[in-house]
Coordinates of C-alpha atoms in Angstrom, one line a residue:
Chain N
M1 CA -5.0 22.7 8.1
I2 CA -3.6 21.1 4.9
R3 CA -2.2 23.6 2.4
V4 CA -1.3 22.5 -1.1
Q5 CA 0.6 25.0 -3.2
H6 CA 1.3 24.5 -6.9
L7 CA 1.6 20.8 -6.4
T8 CA 3.0 19.1 -9.5
K9 CA 3.8 15.4 -9.8
F10 CA 5.4 13.7 -12.7
Y11 CA 5.7 9.9 -13.2
G12 CA 8.7 9.9 -15.5
S13 CA 7.6 12.3 -18.2
F14 CA 3.9 11.8 -17.4
P15 CA 2.3 14.7 -15.5
A16 CA -0.2 13.1 -13.1
V17 CA -0.9 16.3 -11.2
R18 CA -0.2 19.8 -12.5
D19 CA -0.1 23.0 -10.5
V20 CA -2.9 22.1 -8.1
S21 CA -3.4 24.5 -5.1
F22 CA -6.0 24.3 -2.4
E23 CA -6.5 24.5 1.4
V24 CA -8.5 22.4 3.7
G25 CA -9.3 23.9 7.1
R26 CA -9.9 22.2 10.4
G27 CA -13.2 20.4 10.8
E28 CA -14.0 20.4 7.1
I29 CA -15.1 17.4 5.0
V30 CA -13.8 18.0 1.5
G31 CA -14.6 15.9 -1.5
F32 CA -11.9 15.4 -4.0
L33 CA -13.8 14.6 -7.2
G34 CA -12.6 13.6 -10.6
P35 CA -12.8 11.1 -13.4
N36 CA -10.7 8.0 -13.1
G37 CA -7.1 8.8 -13.8
A38 CA -7.5 12.5 -12.9
G39 CA -4.8 12.5 -10.3
K40 CA -6.8 12.0 -7.2
T41 CA -4.9 9.1 -5.9
T42 CA -1.5 10.7 -6.7
T43 CA -2.5 13.8 -4.8
M44 CA -3.5 11.6 -1.9
K45 CA -0.1 9.8 -2.0
V46 CA 1.7 13.2 -1.8
L47 CA -0.6 14.3 1.1
T48 CA 0.2 11.2 3.0
C49 CA 4.0 11.5 2.5
F50 CA 4.1 8.3 0.4
L51 CA 5.5 10.1 -2.6
P52 CA 7.2 13.4 -2.8
A53 CA 6.0 16.2 -5.0
T54 CA 7.9 16.9 -8.2
S55 CA 7.5 20.6 -7.4
G56 CA 5.2 22.7 -5.2
T57 CA 4.7 22.3 -1.5
V58 CA 2.3 20.5 0.8
T59 CA 2.1 21.5 4.5
T60 CA 0.1 19.9 7.2
D61 CA -0.5 22.1 10.2
G62 CA 2.4 24.2 9.0
L63 CA 4.8 21.2 8.7
D64 CA 6.2 20.5 5.3
N65 CA 5.2 17.0 4.2
F66 CA 8.6 16.2 2.7
E67 CA 10.9 17.8 5.4
N68 CA 8.8 16.7 8.4
S69 CA 7.4 13.5 7.0
L70 CA 7.3 11.6 10.3
E71 CA 5.5 14.3 12.3
V72 CA 3.0 14.8 9.4
R73 CA 2.3 11.1 9.3
R74 CA 1.6 11.0 13.0
K75 CA -1.2 13.5 12.5
I76 CA -2.7 11.7 9.5
G77 CA -4.8 8.7 9.1
Y78 CA -5.0 7.2 5.6
L79 CA -7.1 4.6 3.9
P80 CA -5.7 3.8 0.5
E81 CA -7.8 2.8 -2.5
N82 CA -9.3 -0.7 -2.1
A83 CA -8.3 -0.8 1.6
P84 CA -5.2 -3.0 1.2
L85 CA -4.7 -4.9 4.5
Y86 CA -2.8 -7.9 5.8
L87 CA -5.3 -10.6 4.8
D88 CA -3.9 -13.3 6.9
M89 CA -4.1 -11.3 10.1
V90 CA -7.0 -11.3 12.5
V91 CA -8.8 -7.9 12.7
R92 CA -7.8 -7.4 16.4
D93 CA -4.1 -8.3 15.7
F94 CA -4.0 -6.0 12.7
L95 CA -5.4 -3.0 14.6
L96 CA -3.1 -3.7 17.5
F97 CA -0.1 -3.9 15.1
V98 CA -1.0 -0.4 13.7
A99 CA -1.5 0.9 17.2
R100 CA 1.9 -0.5 18.3
V101 CA 3.7 1.0 15.3
R102 CA 2.1 4.3 16.0
G103 CA 3.4 4.1 19.6
L104 CA 0.1 4.1 21.5
A105 CA 0.6 3.2 25.2
P106 CA -0.9 -0.2 26.2
D107 CA -3.9 1.3 28.0
T108 CA -4.6 3.8 25.3
R109 CA -4.3 1.0 22.8
R110 CA -7.0 -1.0 24.5
R111 CA -9.3 2.0 24.9
R112 CA -8.9 3.1 21.2
L113 CA -9.4 -0.5 20.0
D114 CA -12.7 -0.7 21.8
E115 CA -13.6 2.7 20.5
M116 CA -12.8 1.7 16.9
V117 CA -14.8 -1.5 17.2
R118 CA -17.8 0.6 18.3
V119 CA -17.4 3.4 15.7
C120 CA -16.7 1.1 12.8
N121 CA -19.1 -1.6 14.0
L122 CA -16.6 -4.5 14.0
Q123 CA -17.8 -6.6 16.9
K124 CA -18.9 -9.5 14.7
V125 CA -15.6 -9.8 12.9
F126 CA -13.2 -8.9 15.6
L127 CA -11.5 -12.3 15.8
R128 CA -11.7 -13.2 12.1
P129 CA -8.9 -13.1 9.6
I130 CA -9.3 -10.1 7.3
G131 CA -9.1 -12.2 4.2
E132 CA -12.4 -13.8 5.1
L133 CA -14.3 -10.6 5.4
S134 CA -16.6 -8.9 2.9
K135 CA -15.5 -5.8 1.1
G136 CA -17.7 -3.6 3.3
Y137 CA -16.0 -5.0 6.5
R138 CA -12.6 -4.7 5.1
Q139 CA -13.3 -1.1 4.2
R140 CA -14.4 -0.5 7.8
V141 CA -11.3 -2.3 9.2
G142 CA -9.3 0.1 6.9
L143 CA -11.2 3.0 8.4
A144 CA -10.5 1.8 12.0
Q145 CA -6.8 1.4 11.1
A146 CA -6.7 5.0 9.9
L147 CA -8.5 6.3 13.0
I148 CA -6.9 4.3 15.8
H149 CA -4.5 7.0 16.8
D150 CA -7.3 9.7 16.8
P151 CA -5.7 11.7 14.0
D152 CA -6.5 15.3 13.2
F153 CA -6.6 14.6 9.5
L154 CA -8.2 11.7 7.7
L155 CA -7.6 10.9 4.1
L156 CA -9.8 8.4 2.4
D157 CA -9.2 7.3 -1.1
E158 CA -12.5 6.1 -2.7
P159 CA -13.8 4.7 0.6
T160 CA -17.0 3.4 -0.9
A161 CA -15.7 2.0 -4.2
G162 CA -16.9 -1.5 -4.9
L163 CA -19.4 -1.7 -2.1
D164 CA -23.1 -2.5 -2.4
P165 CA -25.7 0.1 -1.4
N166 CA -26.1 -1.2 2.2
Q167 CA -22.4 -1.2 2.7
I168 CA -22.1 2.3 1.2
F169 CA -24.7 3.4 3.7
E170 CA -22.8 1.9 6.6
V171 CA -19.4 3.3 5.6
R172 CA -20.9 6.8 5.0
N173 CA -22.5 6.7 8.4
A174 CA -19.2 5.9 10.0
I175 CA -17.4 8.6 8.1
R176 CA -20.1 11.1 9.0
E177 CA -19.9 10.3 12.6
I178 CA -16.1 10.7 12.5
G179 CA -16.4 13.9 10.5
R180 CA -18.0 15.8 13.3
T181 CA -14.6 16.2 14.9
K182 CA -12.1 15.7 12.2
T183 CA -10.7 17.2 9.0
I184 CA -11.5 14.7 6.2
I185 CA -10.5 14.7 2.6
L186 CA -12.2 11.9 0.7
S187 CA -11.6 11.2 -3.0
T188 CA -14.3 9.7 -5.1
H189 CA -15.7 9.6 -8.6
I190 CA -19.3 9.3 -7.3
L191 CA -21.1 12.7 -7.4
Q192 CA -23.7 11.5 -4.9
E193 CA -21.1 10.9 -2.3
V194 CA -19.9 14.5 -2.5
S195 CA -23.5 15.8 -2.2
A196 CA -24.2 13.5 0.7
M197 CA -21.2 14.1 2.8
C198 CA -19.0 17.1 1.8
G199 CA -19.2 20.7 2.7
R200 CA -16.9 21.5 -0.2
V201 CA -15.8 19.9 -3.4
I202 CA -12.6 20.2 -5.3
V203 CA -12.8 18.8 -8.8
I204 CA -9.7 17.8 -10.7
D205 CA -9.5 16.6 -14.2
R206 CA -6.4 15.5 -16.2
G207 CA -4.2 16.6 -13.3
R208 CA -5.6 20.1 -13.0
K209 CA -8.0 21.6 -10.5
V210 CA -11.0 22.8 -12.5
M211 CA -13.4 23.9 -9.8
E212 CA -14.0 24.3 -6.2
G213 CA -17.2 25.1 -4.3
N214 CA -20.2 24.1 -2.3
P215 CA -21.7 20.9 -3.8
A216 CA -25.1 22.2 -2.7
R217 CA -24.9 25.2 -5.0
P218 CA -23.3 23.9 -8.2
S219 CA -24.5 26.9 -10.3
E220 CA -22.1 29.1 -8.4
M221 CA -19.2 27.0 -9.8
L222 CA -20.1 27.9 -13.4
T223 CA -19.9 31.1 -15.3
P224 CA -23.3 32.9 -15.4
A225 CA -23.7 32.1 -19.1
A226 CA -23.0 28.4 -18.5
A227 CA -25.2 28.3 -15.4
A228 CA -28.1 29.9 -17.4
R229 CA -27.9 27.0 -20.0
F230 CA -28.7 24.5 -17.3
S231 CA -31.7 26.4 -15.8
R232 CA -35.0 24.8 -16.6
V233 CA -38.6 24.6 -15.5
V234 CA -40.5 21.4 -15.0
A235 CA -44.2 21.7 -15.2
T236 CA -46.8 19.0 -14.9
V237 CA -50.2 19.9 -16.2
A238 CA -53.6 18.1 -16.5
G239 CA -57.0 18.9 -17.8
A240 CA -59.2 18.8 -20.9
G241 CA -57.3 18.7 -24.1
V242 CA -53.9 18.0 -22.5
S243 CA -51.6 15.9 -24.6
T244 CA -47.9 16.0 -25.4
E245 CA -48.6 17.8 -28.6
T246 CA -50.9 20.5 -27.1
V247 CA -48.6 21.2 -24.2
A248 CA -45.5 21.4 -26.5
A249 CA -47.5 23.8 -28.7
A250 CA -48.6 25.9 -25.8
F251 CA -45.2 26.4 -24.2
G252 CA -42.9 25.9 -27.1
Q253 CA -43.8 29.3 -28.6
E254 CA -42.9 31.3 -25.5
R255 CA -40.0 33.6 -25.6
F256 CA -38.3 32.1 -22.5
A257 CA -38.3 28.5 -23.9
R258 CA -35.1 27.5 -25.7
D259 CA -35.9 23.9 -25.9
L260 CA -38.7 21.7 -24.7
A261 CA -39.5 18.0 -24.0
C262 CA -42.9 16.6 -23.1
A263 CA -43.7 13.3 -21.7
P264 CA -47.0 11.7 -20.4
A265 CA -47.0 11.6 -16.6
G266 CA -49.9 9.1 -16.3
D267 CA -53.4 9.9 -15.3
G268 CA -53.8 12.1 -18.4
A269 CA -51.2 14.5 -17.2
V270 CA -48.2 15.7 -19.2
T271 CA -44.8 16.8 -17.8
A272 CA -43.0 19.4 -19.8
T273 CA -39.3 20.1 -19.2
I274 CA -38.4 23.4 -20.6
A275 CA -34.8 24.6 -21.0
L276 CA -34.7 28.3 -20.5
A277 CA -33.3 30.8 -22.9
D278 CA -31.8 33.1 -20.2
D279 CA -31.7 32.9 -16.4
G280 CA -35.5 32.3 -16.6
A281 CA -36.7 35.2 -14.5
G282 CA -40.5 35.3 -14.9
A283 CA -40.7 32.0 -16.7
A284 CA -42.5 30.3 -13.9
E285 CA -45.1 33.0 -13.7
A286 CA -45.6 33.0 -17.4
I287 CA -46.2 29.2 -17.4
F288 CA -48.6 29.6 -14.5
R289 CA -50.6 32.3 -16.3
K290 CA -50.7 30.3 -19.6
T291 CA -51.9 27.2 -17.8
V292 CA -54.7 29.1 -16.2
A293 CA -55.6 30.8 -19.4
L294 CA -55.9 27.5 -21.1
G295 CA -58.1 26.1 -18.4
W296 CA -55.6 23.5 -17.3
A297 CA -54.6 22.5 -13.8
L298 CA -51.0 22.8 -12.7
R299 CA -49.9 19.8 -10.7
E300 CA -46.3 20.6 -10.3
L301 CA -44.1 23.6 -11.1
R302 CA -40.4 23.5 -10.3
V303 CA -37.5 25.7 -11.4
S304 CA -34.1 24.0 -11.3
G305 CA -30.6 25.2 -12.0
A306 CA -27.4 23.3 -12.9
T307 CA -27.0 20.1 -10.9
L308 CA -23.6 19.0 -9.6
E309 CA -23.6 16.6 -12.5
D310 CA -24.2 19.4 -15.0
A311 CA -21.4 21.5 -13.5
F312 CA -19.1 18.5 -13.4
R313 CA -19.7 17.6 -17.0
E314 CA -19.4 21.1 -18.1
L315 CA -16.1 21.6 -16.4
T316 CA -14.4 18.2 -16.9
T317 CA -15.4 17.1 -20.5
G318 CA -13.8 20.1 -22.1
E319 CA -16.6 20.7 -24.5
T320 CA -17.3 24.2 -25.5
Q321 CA -20.8 25.7 -25.1
A322 CA -21.6 25.6 -28.8
D323 CA -20.9 21.9 -29.0
R324 CA -23.7 20.7 -26.9
P325 CA -27.1 21.9 -25.7
A326 CA -27.9 21.5 -22.1
P327 CA -29.5 18.1 -21.6
L328 CA -33.1 18.0 -20.7
T329 CA -33.0 14.7 -19.0
G330 CA -30.6 15.4 -16.2
K331 CA -31.8 14.5 -12.8
A332 CA -30.4 15.8 -9.5
G333 CA -26.8 14.8 -9.1
D334 CA -27.4 11.0 -8.9
M335 CA -24.4 9.4 -10.6
A336 CA -24.3 6.2 -8.6
G337 CA -26.7 4.4 -10.8
N338 CA -25.1 4.7 -14.1
G339 CA -21.7 3.7 -13.2
G340 CA -19.9 6.9 -14.0
G341 CA -21.0 7.0 -17.6
W342 CA -19.9 10.6 -17.7
V343 CA -16.3 9.5 -17.5
A344 CA -16.2 8.3 -21.0
S345 CA -17.8 11.4 -22.5
A346 CA -16.7 13.4 -25.5
P347 CA -13.1 13.1 -26.4
H348 CA -10.9 15.6 -24.7
P349 CA -9.3 18.3 -26.8
A350 CA -5.5 18.4 -26.7
P351 CA -4.4 20.0 -23.5
A352 CA -3.1 23.5 -23.8
A353 CA 0.7 23.9 -23.8
T354 CA 1.9 24.1 -20.2
P355 CA 5.2 25.2 -18.6
D356 CA 7.2 22.2 -17.7
H357 CA 7.2 21.8 -13.9
R358 CA 9.9 19.3 -13.6
S359 CA 12.7 20.5 -11.4
Chain Y
M1 CA 46.9 -16.8 18.1
G2 CA 45.5 -16.7 14.6
E3 CA 42.7 -19.0 15.7
F4 CA 42.0 -16.8 18.6
I5 CA 41.5 -13.8 16.3
I6 CA 39.3 -15.8 14.0
R7 CA 37.1 -17.0 16.9
S8 CA 36.9 -13.5 18.2
C9 CA 35.8 -12.2 14.8
V10 CA 33.1 -14.9 14.6
I11 CA 32.0 -14.0 18.1
L12 CA 32.1 -10.3 17.3
F13 CA 29.9 -10.8 14.2
L14 CA 27.4 -12.9 16.0
A15 CA 27.4 -10.5 18.8
G16 CA 26.8 -7.7 16.4
F17 CA 23.8 -9.6 15.0
L18 CA 22.5 -10.2 18.5
G19 CA 23.0 -6.5 19.1
L20 CA 20.9 -5.7 16.1
I21 CA 18.2 -7.9 17.4
L22 CA 18.4 -6.2 20.8
F23 CA 18.3 -2.9 19.2
G24 CA 15.3 -4.1 17.2
L25 CA 13.6 -5.1 20.4
M26 CA 14.3 -1.7 21.9
N27 CA 12.9 0.2 18.8
R28 CA 9.1 0.2 18.8
V29 CA 8.7 0.0 15.0
V30 CA 11.4 -2.6 14.4
R31 CA 10.0 -4.7 17.1
A32 CA 6.4 -4.4 15.9
V33 CA 7.4 -5.2 12.3
M34 CA 9.6 -8.1 13.4
V35 CA 6.9 -9.6 15.6
R36 CA 4.3 -9.2 12.9
E37 CA 6.5 -10.9 10.3
L38 CA 7.4 -13.8 12.7
R39 CA 3.8 -14.3 13.8
N40 CA 2.7 -14.2 10.2
S41 CA 5.2 -17.0 9.4
F42 CA 4.2 -19.2 12.3
D43 CA 0.5 -18.6 12.0
S44 CA 0.6 -19.9 8.5
P45 CA 2.0 -23.3 7.5
I46 CA 4.8 -21.7 5.4
A47 CA 7.5 -21.6 8.2
Y48 CA 6.8 -25.1 9.3
V49 CA 6.8 -26.5 5.8
F50 CA 10.1 -24.9 5.0
I51 CA 11.8 -25.9 8.2
I52 CA 10.6 -29.4 8.0
L53 CA 11.6 -29.8 4.4
F54 CA 14.9 -28.3 5.1
L55 CA 15.6 -30.7 8.0
L56 CA 14.4 -33.6 5.9
A57 CA 16.4 -32.7 2.9
T58 CA 19.6 -32.1 4.8
G59 CA 19.1 -35.3 6.9
V60 CA 18.3 -37.5 4.0
M61 CA 21.2 -36.2 1.9
Y62 CA 23.5 -36.8 4.8
A63 CA 22.2 -40.2 5.7
W64 CA 22.0 -41.8 2.3
V65 CA 23.1 -39.7 -0.6
V66 CA 26.3 -38.0 0.2
K67 CA 29.6 -39.9 0.1
G68 CA 31.1 -40.3 3.5
G69 CA 27.7 -39.6 5.2
M70 CA 26.2 -40.9 8.3
F71 CA 26.1 -44.5 7.5
S72 CA 29.5 -44.7 5.7
K73 CA 31.5 -47.3 7.6
A74 CA 34.7 -46.4 6.0
L75 CA 35.8 -43.8 8.5
G76 CA 34.8 -45.4 11.7
V77 CA 34.8 -42.1 13.5
A78 CA 32.1 -39.7 14.2
Q79 CA 32.3 -36.7 11.9
V80 CA 29.9 -34.4 10.2
D81 CA 32.0 -32.7 7.5
T82 CA 29.9 -34.0 4.7
F83 CA 26.8 -32.9 6.5
F84 CA 27.9 -29.3 6.4
Q85 CA 29.7 -29.4 3.1
W86 CA 26.5 -28.7 1.2
M87 CA 25.0 -26.3 3.8
P88 CA 25.7 -23.2 1.7
L89 CA 23.8 -24.8 -1.2
Y90 CA 20.8 -25.9 1.0
L91 CA 20.7 -22.3 2.3
C92 CA 20.4 -21.1 -1.3
L93 CA 17.0 -22.7 -1.2
V94 CA 15.9 -21.9 2.3
A95 CA 16.8 -18.3 2.5
P96 CA 15.0 -17.2 -0.7
A97 CA 12.0 -19.3 0.4
V98 CA 11.8 -17.3 3.6
T99 CA 12.5 -13.9 2.1
M100 CA 10.6 -14.1 -1.2
R101 CA 7.4 -12.7 0.3
V102 CA 8.7 -10.0 2.7
W103 CA 8.5 -7.2 0.2
A104 CA 7.0 -8.6 -3.0
E105 CA 3.8 -9.6 -1.2
E106 CA 3.4 -6.1 0.4
K107 CA 3.9 -4.5 -3.0
R108 CA 1.5 -6.8 -4.8
T109 CA -1.4 -6.4 -2.3
G110 CA -0.8 -2.7 -1.7
T111 CA -0.2 -3.0 2.1
Y112 CA 3.2 -1.5 1.3
E113 CA 1.4 1.9 1.2
V114 CA -0.4 1.4 4.4
L115 CA 2.8 0.3 6.2
L116 CA 4.9 3.2 4.8
T117 CA 2.4 5.9 5.5
L118 CA 2.5 5.0 9.1
P119 CA 5.0 7.1 11.0
V120 CA 7.9 4.8 10.4
R121 CA 11.4 5.3 9.0
D122 CA 12.2 3.1 6.0
T123 CA 15.3 1.8 7.8
E124 CA 13.1 0.6 10.7
V125 CA 10.9 -1.4 8.4
V126 CA 13.8 -2.8 6.4
L127 CA 15.5 -3.9 9.6
G128 CA 12.4 -5.3 11.1
K129 CA 11.7 -7.5 8.1
Y130 CA 15.4 -8.5 7.8
L131 CA 15.6 -9.5 11.4
A132 CA 12.4 -11.6 11.3
A133 CA 13.6 -13.5 8.2
A134 CA 17.1 -13.9 9.6
A135 CA 15.8 -15.3 12.9
L136 CA 13.7 -17.8 11.0
V137 CA 16.7 -19.0 8.9
T138 CA 18.9 -19.1 12.0
L139 CA 16.3 -21.2 13.7
A140 CA 16.2 -23.6 10.8
I141 CA 20.0 -23.9 10.8
L142 CA 20.2 -24.5 14.6
L143 CA 17.5 -27.2 14.4
T144 CA 19.8 -29.3 12.3
L145 CA 21.7 -29.8 15.5
S146 CA 19.8 -33.0 15.8
T147 CA 22.0 -34.6 13.2
P148 CA 25.4 -33.9 15.0
L149 CA 23.8 -35.0 18.2
I150 CA 22.6 -38.3 16.8
V151 CA 26.0 -38.9 15.1
D152 CA 27.7 -38.2 18.4
S153 CA 25.5 -40.6 20.3
L154 CA 26.0 -43.3 17.8
A155 CA 29.8 -43.0 17.7
D156 CA 31.6 -46.1 18.8
S157 CA 34.8 -44.6 20.1
A158 CA 35.5 -40.9 20.0
G159 CA 32.6 -38.6 19.8
L160 CA 32.3 -35.5 17.7
D161 CA 34.8 -32.7 17.8
W162 CA 32.4 -30.0 19.1
A163 CA 34.8 -27.2 18.4
E164 CA 34.7 -28.2 14.8
V165 CA 30.9 -28.4 14.9
T166 CA 30.7 -24.9 16.4
G167 CA 32.9 -23.7 13.5
Y168 CA 30.5 -25.2 11.0
Y169 CA 27.5 -23.6 12.7
A170 CA 29.2 -20.2 12.9
G171 CA 29.9 -20.5 9.1
S172 CA 26.4 -21.6 8.3
V173 CA 24.8 -18.8 10.3
L174 CA 27.1 -16.3 8.6
V175 CA 26.1 -17.6 5.2
G176 CA 22.4 -17.6 6.2
L177 CA 22.5 -14.0 7.4
M178 CA 24.1 -12.9 4.2
Y179 CA 21.7 -14.9 2.0
V180 CA 18.7 -13.4 3.8
A181 CA 19.9 -9.9 3.2
V182 CA 20.4 -10.7 -0.5
G183 CA 17.0 -12.4 -0.7
A184 CA 15.2 -9.5 1.0
F185 CA 16.8 -7.1 -1.4
V186 CA 15.7 -9.2 -4.4
S187 CA 12.2 -9.4 -3.0
S188 CA 12.0 -5.6 -2.7
I189 CA 12.6 -5.1 -6.5
T190 CA 9.6 -7.2 -7.6
R191 CA 5.9 -7.7 -6.9
D192 CA 6.1 -11.4 -7.7
Q193 CA 7.1 -13.8 -5.0
I194 CA 8.0 -16.6 -7.4
I195 CA 10.2 -14.3 -9.4
A196 CA 11.8 -13.1 -6.1
F197 CA 12.4 -16.7 -5.1
L198 CA 13.9 -17.8 -8.4
V199 CA 16.1 -14.7 -8.9
S200 CA 17.6 -15.0 -5.4
L201 CA 18.0 -18.7 -5.8
V202 CA 19.9 -18.4 -9.0
L203 CA 21.9 -15.4 -7.8
L204 CA 23.0 -17.1 -4.6
A205 CA 23.6 -20.5 -6.2
A206 CA 25.7 -18.9 -8.9
L207 CA 27.7 -17.0 -6.3
W208 CA 28.2 -20.2 -4.4
A209 CA 29.2 -22.2 -7.5
L210 CA 31.9 -19.7 -8.3
G211 CA 33.8 -21.1 -5.3
L212 CA 33.7 -24.7 -6.5
P213 CA 37.2 -26.2 -6.9
D214 CA 36.4 -27.5 -10.4
L215 CA 35.4 -24.0 -11.5
L216 CA 38.4 -22.4 -9.9
N217 CA 40.7 -24.9 -11.7
E218 CA 38.9 -24.3 -15.0
W219 CA 39.7 -20.6 -15.0
P220 CA 42.9 -20.1 -13.0
R221 CA 43.2 -16.5 -14.0
L222 CA 39.9 -15.6 -12.4
S223 CA 40.2 -18.0 -9.5
E224 CA 41.4 -15.3 -7.1
F225 CA 38.4 -13.1 -8.0
F226 CA 35.9 -16.0 -7.8
R227 CA 37.3 -17.1 -4.5
A228 CA 37.0 -13.6 -3.2
I229 CA 33.3 -13.1 -4.1
S230 CA 32.0 -16.6 -3.4
P231 CA 30.5 -17.4 -0.1
G232 CA 31.2 -21.1 -0.7
A233 CA 35.0 -20.8 -0.3
R234 CA 34.6 -18.4 2.6
F235 CA 32.3 -20.8 4.3
E236 CA 34.9 -23.6 4.1
N237 CA 37.4 -21.3 5.7
V238 CA 35.3 -20.3 8.6
A239 CA 34.2 -23.9 9.1
Q240 CA 37.7 -25.2 9.2
G241 CA 38.8 -22.5 11.5
V242 CA 41.6 -21.4 9.1
L243 CA 40.2 -18.1 8.1
D244 CA 41.1 -14.6 8.8
S245 CA 39.3 -11.4 9.3
R246 CA 38.9 -10.9 5.6
D247 CA 36.3 -13.5 5.5
M248 CA 34.4 -11.8 8.4
L249 CA 34.7 -8.6 6.5
Y250 CA 33.3 -10.4 3.4
F251 CA 30.2 -11.7 5.2
F252 CA 29.7 -8.5 7.0
S253 CA 29.9 -6.3 3.9
A254 CA 27.8 -8.6 1.8
T255 CA 25.1 -8.6 4.4
A256 CA 25.3 -4.8 4.8
L257 CA 25.3 -4.4 1.0
G258 CA 22.1 -6.4 0.7
L259 CA 20.5 -4.3 3.5
V260 CA 21.6 -1.0 2.0
L261 CA 20.3 -2.0 -1.5
N262 CA 17.1 -3.0 0.1
L263 CA 16.8 0.3 1.8
F264 CA 17.6 2.0 -1.5
T265 CA 14.8 0.3 -3.4
V266 CA 12.3 1.1 -0.6
S267 CA 13.3 4.7 -0.4
A268 CA 13.6 5.1 -4.2
R269 CA 10.0 6.2 -4.4
K270 CA 11.0 9.4 -2.5
W271 CA 13.7 10.5 -4.9
R272 CA 12.8 13.7 -6.5
I273 CA 13.8 13.0 -10.1

């Protein structure tokens, strides 16, 4: 397992990572999520022994990353951001070079090379110079390079950055296949990626860990009060007299509704998205009864809590609850489409005074 | 007796370099890095272009430009002094051209991180890269053998003094090995190949120029010091077979210094400051 304890890394006087602690057990796929510049890559560089920590310790399978750097690096496969590779080398030669440096015996080398070509789907480009390959292929060559020695730990820094949707699909499939047997830490700023692949997510922001949890249950990462602000009911109703105004009037008066937005859903139906005043117990029943009482038909009734996006924004933008009502337009954690617009959200308040970790 | 010691020193130094290569071939990482660097040079046109340009330049200079060159009738005997006279200066161009990319390119493209997160010691990578570049420069120097061979075959009476030619080659290789170490170090402190090339070129040429007789006469007070740090003066010593072990020590320590500084800059990322 990888154990990070009070990791702090300064670049000169700039603290890139501050007092981050977490553990990653065998067989886990953990997403390392954060806005650009949050310290993801720096943490990766310490985990792969490229840079030392300013203070704090990192151990891999009980070995200190700084003291036992060589042994740790033998256990790790690493794909840095943007998959930097020797562009003038042919894919086969590059993978053989890495295998040689890693000390694989000739027959193992050949076997692993075949295996990598299969897992990462490189048959078509096997004898082509890396510089001629598309970004998706380069990323997969980088993945093959990180896996050639069959490591226990795989660290991937933004493995799908800059790829088109088809390439993302391919790379994710490859990672998923590998993840069945390996411990993987992958950093990303794409929320969807975490939901799609990771059993656990660690979010860091401005060098600090702000949350950790199961990406499938984001509400659990928030305080009960914060989680309640994101609970809402979506109801689509149809029938005589249904219009955005009548629906807004019907549900807007209810005690459970804190805020409400109505939109035509086509075919004469109207969809109401209702932000709940508390945790919303009983809201769905109340809406159902009201709809029946008005003689309308209920086409859809859905209760949703905080999405991963909600939780992420709540925890990384540093806004207080009073500043901002829960948005009514949020859709389930799909961030890929809007290019990480959340990164440039409200200005961060000045960070709280922290003890200086420089040694 | 003195000459015997000198020859022994040269042989010892070259043997030491050969030993380094052998060690490199024994060490998995050094060997892999060295082979990759060499293949990279010969797979691309770079190595060929530089070797050919180097041979052309030295040949042309010797044949037509330099006084007392190949076609000078004045002497009537085969001799290649003027061919080798400018060798340290030619190498000021060749060595940086070979070494400019070894680190700078890795840093610029980010492959540096891939390479150094493999289970390798910094020393092994520094050595592998050095040996590859040194082998290339040595090859370029040895290919100039064509010139002495031609001169020898054209000589009317007495042929070349091959002992003298050997001395020249020993000196050239020593200078080349030292230049490569300096060039590799300079390449490791920048991300830009062109800057690496220019800085090592200027640095090496300046070092060489300090040993020029004109300069030494200009500042007699400093001449001792200049002579001590310039590879130019040392080269002449080695080539003429009148040197002592101090010159060997000079080349050896200058080469070692370049390598150690190179190792320092590569390992600097790991300093906890």
